CSV table of C-alpha atoms in Angstrom, one decimal:
chain,number,residue,atom,x,y,z
A,9,GLU,CA,16.2,141.0,131.2
A,10,ALA,CA,15.1,139.7,127.8
A,11,GLY,CA,12.5,137.0,127.9
A,12,VAL,CA,12.1,133.8,126.0
A,13,ALA,CA,11.9,134.5,122.3
A,14,GLN,CA,9.9,132.3,119.9
A,15,SER,CA,9.3,132.4,116.2
A,16,PRO,CA,7.2,132.4,114.2
A,17,ARG,CA,4.2,133.6,116.2
A,18,TYR,CA,1.7,132.0,113.8
A,19,LYS,CA,2.0,129.2,111.1
A,20,ILE,CA,-0.6,127.6,108.9
A,21,ILE,CA,0.4,124.5,106.9
A,22,GLU,CA,-1.3,121.7,105.1
A,23,LYS,CA,-1.3,118.2,106.5
A,24,ARG,CA,1.7,116.1,105.6
A,25,GLN,CA,3.8,119.2,105.3
A,26,SER,CA,6.7,119.9,107.6
A,27,VAL,CA,7.2,122.8,110.0
A,28,ALA,CA,9.9,124.1,112.4
A,29,PHE,CA,9.7,126.3,115.4
A,30,TRP,CA,12.6,128.2,117.0
A,31,CYS,CA,13.3,129.2,120.6
A,32,ASN,CA,15.9,131.4,122.1
A,33,PRO,CA,15.9,131.0,125.9
A,34,ILE,CA,16.8,133.5,128.6
A,35,SER,CA,20.6,133.9,128.7
A,36,GLY,CA,22.2,131.5,131.2
A,37,HIS,CA,19.2,129.3,131.5
A,38,ALA,CA,20.4,125.7,131.3
A,39,THR,CA,17.0,124.0,131.2
A,40,LEU,CA,14.7,124.4,128.2
A,41,TYR,CA,11.3,122.9,127.7
A,42,TRP,CA,9.0,122.5,124.7
A,43,TYR,CA,5.3,122.2,125.5
A,44,GLN,CA,2.2,121.6,123.4
A,45,GLN,CA,-1.0,123.4,124.4
A,46,ILE,CA,-4.2,122.3,122.7
A,47,LEU,CA,-7.1,124.8,123.0
A,48,GLY,CA,-8.8,124.5,126.3
A,49,GLN,CA,-6.1,122.3,127.9
A,50,GLY,CA,-3.0,122.9,130.0
A,51,PRO,CA,0.5,122.7,128.5
A,52,LYS,CA,1.8,119.2,127.9
A,53,LEU,CA,5.5,118.6,128.1
A,54,LEU,CA,7.1,117.3,124.8
A,55,ILE,CA,10.7,117.5,125.7
A,56,GLN,CA,13.1,118.8,128.3
A,57,PHE,CA,16.7,119.7,127.7
A,58,GLN,CA,19.5,120.3,130.3
A,59,ASN,CA,22.1,122.3,128.4
A,60,ASN,CA,22.2,120.3,125.1
A,61,GLY,CA,21.3,117.0,126.5
A,62,VAL,CA,17.8,115.5,126.6
A,63,VAL,CA,16.4,114.9,130.1
A,64,ASP,CA,12.9,113.8,129.2
A,65,ASP,CA,11.3,113.1,125.8
A,66,SER,CA,8.9,110.4,126.9
A,67,GLN,CA,5.8,112.3,125.5
A,68,LEU,CA,7.4,113.3,122.3
A,69,PRO,CA,5.8,111.5,119.3
A,70,LYS,CA,9.2,110.5,117.9
A,71,ASP,CA,7.8,109.2,114.6
A,72,ARG,CA,7.0,112.8,113.5
A,73,PHE,CA,8.5,115.2,116.1
A,74,SER,CA,12.1,116.0,116.6
A,75,ALA,CA,14.0,118.6,118.6
A,76,GLU,CA,17.5,119.7,119.1
A,77,ARG,CA,19.4,122.2,121.2
A,78,LEU,CA,22.7,122.9,119.6
A,79,LYS,CA,25.4,124.4,121.8
A,80,GLY,CA,23.0,124.4,124.8
A,81,VAL,CA,21.4,127.7,123.8
A,82,ASP,CA,18.8,128.0,121.0
A,83,SER,CA,16.4,125.1,120.2
A,84,THR,CA,14.3,124.0,117.3
A,85,LEU,CA,11.3,121.8,117.3
A,86,LYS,CA,10.3,120.1,114.0
A,87,ILE,CA,7.2,118.3,112.9
A,88,GLN,CA,7.3,116.1,109.8
A,89,PRO,CA,4.8,115.2,108.5
A,90,ALA,CA,2.1,117.3,110.3
A,91,LYS,CA,-1.3,115.9,111.1
A,92,LEU,CA,-4.5,117.8,111.8
A,93,GLU,CA,-4.3,116.9,115.5
A,94,ASP,CA,-1.0,118.8,115.7
A,95,SER,CA,-2.9,122.1,115.6
A,96,ALA,CA,-2.0,123.7,118.9
A,97,VAL,CA,0.2,126.4,120.5
A,98,TYR,CA,3.8,125.3,121.0
A,99,LEU,CA,5.4,126.9,124.0
A,100,CYS,CA,9.0,127.2,124.9
A,101,ALA,CA,10.2,127.8,128.5
A,102,SER,CA,13.5,128.1,130.2
A,103,ARG,CA,14.8,128.1,133.8
A,104,THR,CA,17.8,127.8,136.0
A,105,LEU,CA,18.0,125.5,139.0
A,106,ASN,CA,16.9,128.3,141.3
A,107,THR,CA,14.2,130.0,139.3
A,108,GLU,CA,10.7,129.2,138.1
A,109,ALA,CA,10.1,128.5,134.4
A,110,PHE,CA,9.7,131.5,132.1
A,111,PHE,CA,7.6,131.0,129.0
A,112,GLY,CA,7.7,132.5,125.6
A,113,GLN,CA,4.6,133.7,123.8
A,114,GLY,CA,4.3,130.6,121.8
A,115,THR,CA,3.8,129.6,118.2
A,116,ARG,CA,0.2,129.0,117.1
A,117,LEU,CA,0.2,126.2,114.5
A,118,THR,CA,-2.9,125.5,112.4
A,119,VAL,CA,-2.8,122.3,110.2
A,120,VAL,CA,-5.4,122.3,107.5
B,9,GLU,CA,0.8,108.4,137.0
B,10,ASP,CA,0.9,112.0,138.2
B,11,GLN,CA,-2.5,113.8,137.9
B,12,VAL,CA,-3.5,117.4,138.4
B,13,THR,CA,-7.2,118.4,138.3
B,14,GLN,CA,-8.4,121.9,138.4
B,15,SER,CA,-11.9,123.1,139.3
B,16,PRO,CA,-14.0,124.8,138.3
B,17,GLU,CA,-13.3,124.8,134.6
B,18,ALA,CA,-14.7,128.3,134.4
B,19,LEU,CA,-15.7,130.9,137.0
B,20,ARG,CA,-17.6,134.1,136.5
B,21,LEU,CA,-17.5,136.7,139.3
B,22,GLN,CA,-18.7,140.2,139.8
B,23,GLU,CA,-16.0,142.8,140.6
B,24,GLY,CA,-15.3,142.6,144.3
B,25,GLU,CA,-16.8,139.1,144.7
B,26,SER,CA,-14.1,136.9,146.4
B,27,SER,CA,-13.7,133.2,145.5
B,28,SER,CA,-11.3,130.3,145.3
B,29,LEU,CA,-9.9,128.1,142.6
B,30,ASN,CA,-8.9,124.5,143.4
B,31,CYS,CA,-6.1,122.3,142.2
B,32,SER,CA,-6.1,118.7,143.3
B,33,TYR,CA,-3.0,116.6,142.7
B,34,THR,CA,-1.8,113.0,142.9
B,35,VAL,CA,2.0,112.7,142.5
B,36,SER,CA,4.8,110.6,143.8
B,37,GLY,CA,7.3,112.8,145.6
B,38,LEU,CA,6.1,116.4,145.3
B,39,ARG,CA,9.0,118.8,144.7
B,40,GLY,CA,6.8,121.9,144.3
B,41,LEU,CA,3.4,123.2,143.2
B,42,PHE,CA,3.3,126.2,140.8
B,43,TRP,CA,0.5,128.6,139.9
B,44,TYR,CA,0.6,130.5,136.6
B,45,ARG,CA,-1.6,133.1,135.0
B,46,GLN,CA,-2.2,132.9,131.2
B,47,ASP,CA,-3.7,135.7,129.2
B,48,PRO,CA,-5.1,135.0,125.7
B,49,GLY,CA,-2.4,134.7,123.1
B,50,LYS,CA,0.4,134.7,125.7
B,51,GLY,CA,2.5,132.2,127.5
B,52,PRO,CA,1.9,131.3,131.1
B,53,GLU,CA,3.3,133.9,133.6
B,54,PHE,CA,4.6,132.7,137.0
B,55,LEU,CA,2.7,133.6,140.1
B,56,PHE,CA,3.7,131.3,143.0
B,57,THR,CA,5.7,128.3,144.1
B,58,LEU,CA,4.6,126.3,147.1
B,59,TYR,CA,6.8,123.5,148.5
B,60,SER,CA,5.2,122.0,151.6
B,61,ALA,CA,1.8,121.6,153.2
B,62,GLY,CA,0.8,124.5,155.2
B,63,GLU,CA,2.7,127.0,153.1
B,64,GLU,CA,1.0,130.2,151.9
B,65,LYS,CA,2.1,132.9,149.5
B,66,GLU,CA,0.4,136.2,148.7
B,67,LYS,CA,0.6,138.7,145.9
B,68,GLU,CA,-1.8,141.6,145.7
B,69,ARG,CA,-5.3,140.1,145.6
B,70,LEU,CA,-4.1,136.5,145.3
B,71,LYS,CA,-3.2,134.1,148.0
B,72,ALA,CA,-2.1,130.5,147.3
B,73,THR,CA,-2.3,127.7,149.9
B,74,LEU,CA,-1.1,124.1,149.9
B,75,THR,CA,-2.2,120.9,151.7
B,76,LYS,CA,-1.0,117.3,151.1
B,77,LYS,CA,-3.7,116.8,148.4
B,78,GLU,CA,-4.7,120.2,147.0
B,79,SER,CA,-3.9,123.8,146.6
B,80,PHE,CA,-6.2,126.8,146.6
B,81,LEU,CA,-5.8,130.1,144.8
B,82,HIS,CA,-7.9,132.6,146.7
B,83,ILE,CA,-8.9,135.8,144.9
B,84,THR,CA,-10.0,138.7,147.2
B,85,ALA,CA,-12.1,141.5,145.8
B,86,PRO,CA,-11.2,140.7,142.2
B,87,LYS,CA,-11.0,143.3,139.4
B,88,PRO,CA,-11.7,142.9,135.7
B,89,GLU,CA,-7.9,142.9,135.0
B,90,ASP,CA,-7.7,139.6,137.0
B,91,SER,CA,-9.6,137.9,134.2
B,92,ALA,CA,-7.4,135.2,132.8
B,93,THR,CA,-6.8,131.4,132.9
B,94,TYR,CA,-5.1,130.2,136.0
B,95,LEU,CA,-2.9,127.1,135.6
B,96,CYS,CA,-1.6,124.8,138.3
B,97,ALA,CA,1.4,122.6,137.8
B,98,VAL,CA,3.3,120.1,140.0
B,99,ALA,CA,6.9,119.1,139.8
B,100,THR,CA,8.2,115.9,141.2
B,101,ASN,CA,11.5,114.9,142.8
B,102,ALA,CA,12.1,112.8,139.7
B,103,GLY,CA,12.1,115.9,137.6
B,104,LYS,CA,8.7,115.5,136.0
B,105,SER,CA,6.2,118.3,135.7
B,106,THR,CA,2.5,118.1,134.9
B,107,PHE,CA,0.0,120.9,134.3
B,108,GLY,CA,-3.7,121.0,135.0
B,109,ASP,CA,-6.1,122.2,132.3
B,110,GLY,CA,-6.7,125.5,134.1
B,111,THR,CA,-9.6,127.6,135.4
B,112,THR,CA,-10.8,130.4,133.2
B,113,LEU,CA,-11.8,133.4,135.4
B,114,THR,CA,-14.0,136.2,134.1
B,115,VAL,CA,-14.5,139.2,136.4
B,116,LYS,CA,-17.4,141.5,135.3
B,117,PRO,CA,-17.3,145.2,136.3
């Protein structure tokens, strides 16, 4: 079974630039999560989708972050404009109702 | 507000030296508690789910236990390949999930 695919693996941008991350979940997984993991901390939930609907985006900084999941499959997370404090690993995870969450390898973002 | 606290932050063991990692939690309506392993540069990898106090799960040298306030991950006779960060997460009946900041385990040969 293929895992959760994320791209790019690494990204370096200057502050105030924009960036987008892509996630392809495991086939058939209706629930998709985006997490932000700052170095030395645990993952922090940014947004949760059920199919293509948003279930929880209470911790998403909506003035600069946006996410979509078209057709209930792939998802993109965008940051515009980026700040220095956005430097982190962005993890995508997916699951079904009866399984645990499976994580991708993440995208490491450095904002300079 | 849901809270998950893991201790210690870092743990250094000699190969074969057994120990335990702690995960204390405060949540409203626990649906499940999860343990993950995270290697550098990788996403978390699922280890166990515990649903109710008194439940125990085992996998190779790892055993996870759950009480009403905390969970322990016991590591018996660890090997260097067990070195990783171990993350605890709770999920609530309201559908929320919260991770702790992890315990970084180093096992020296």
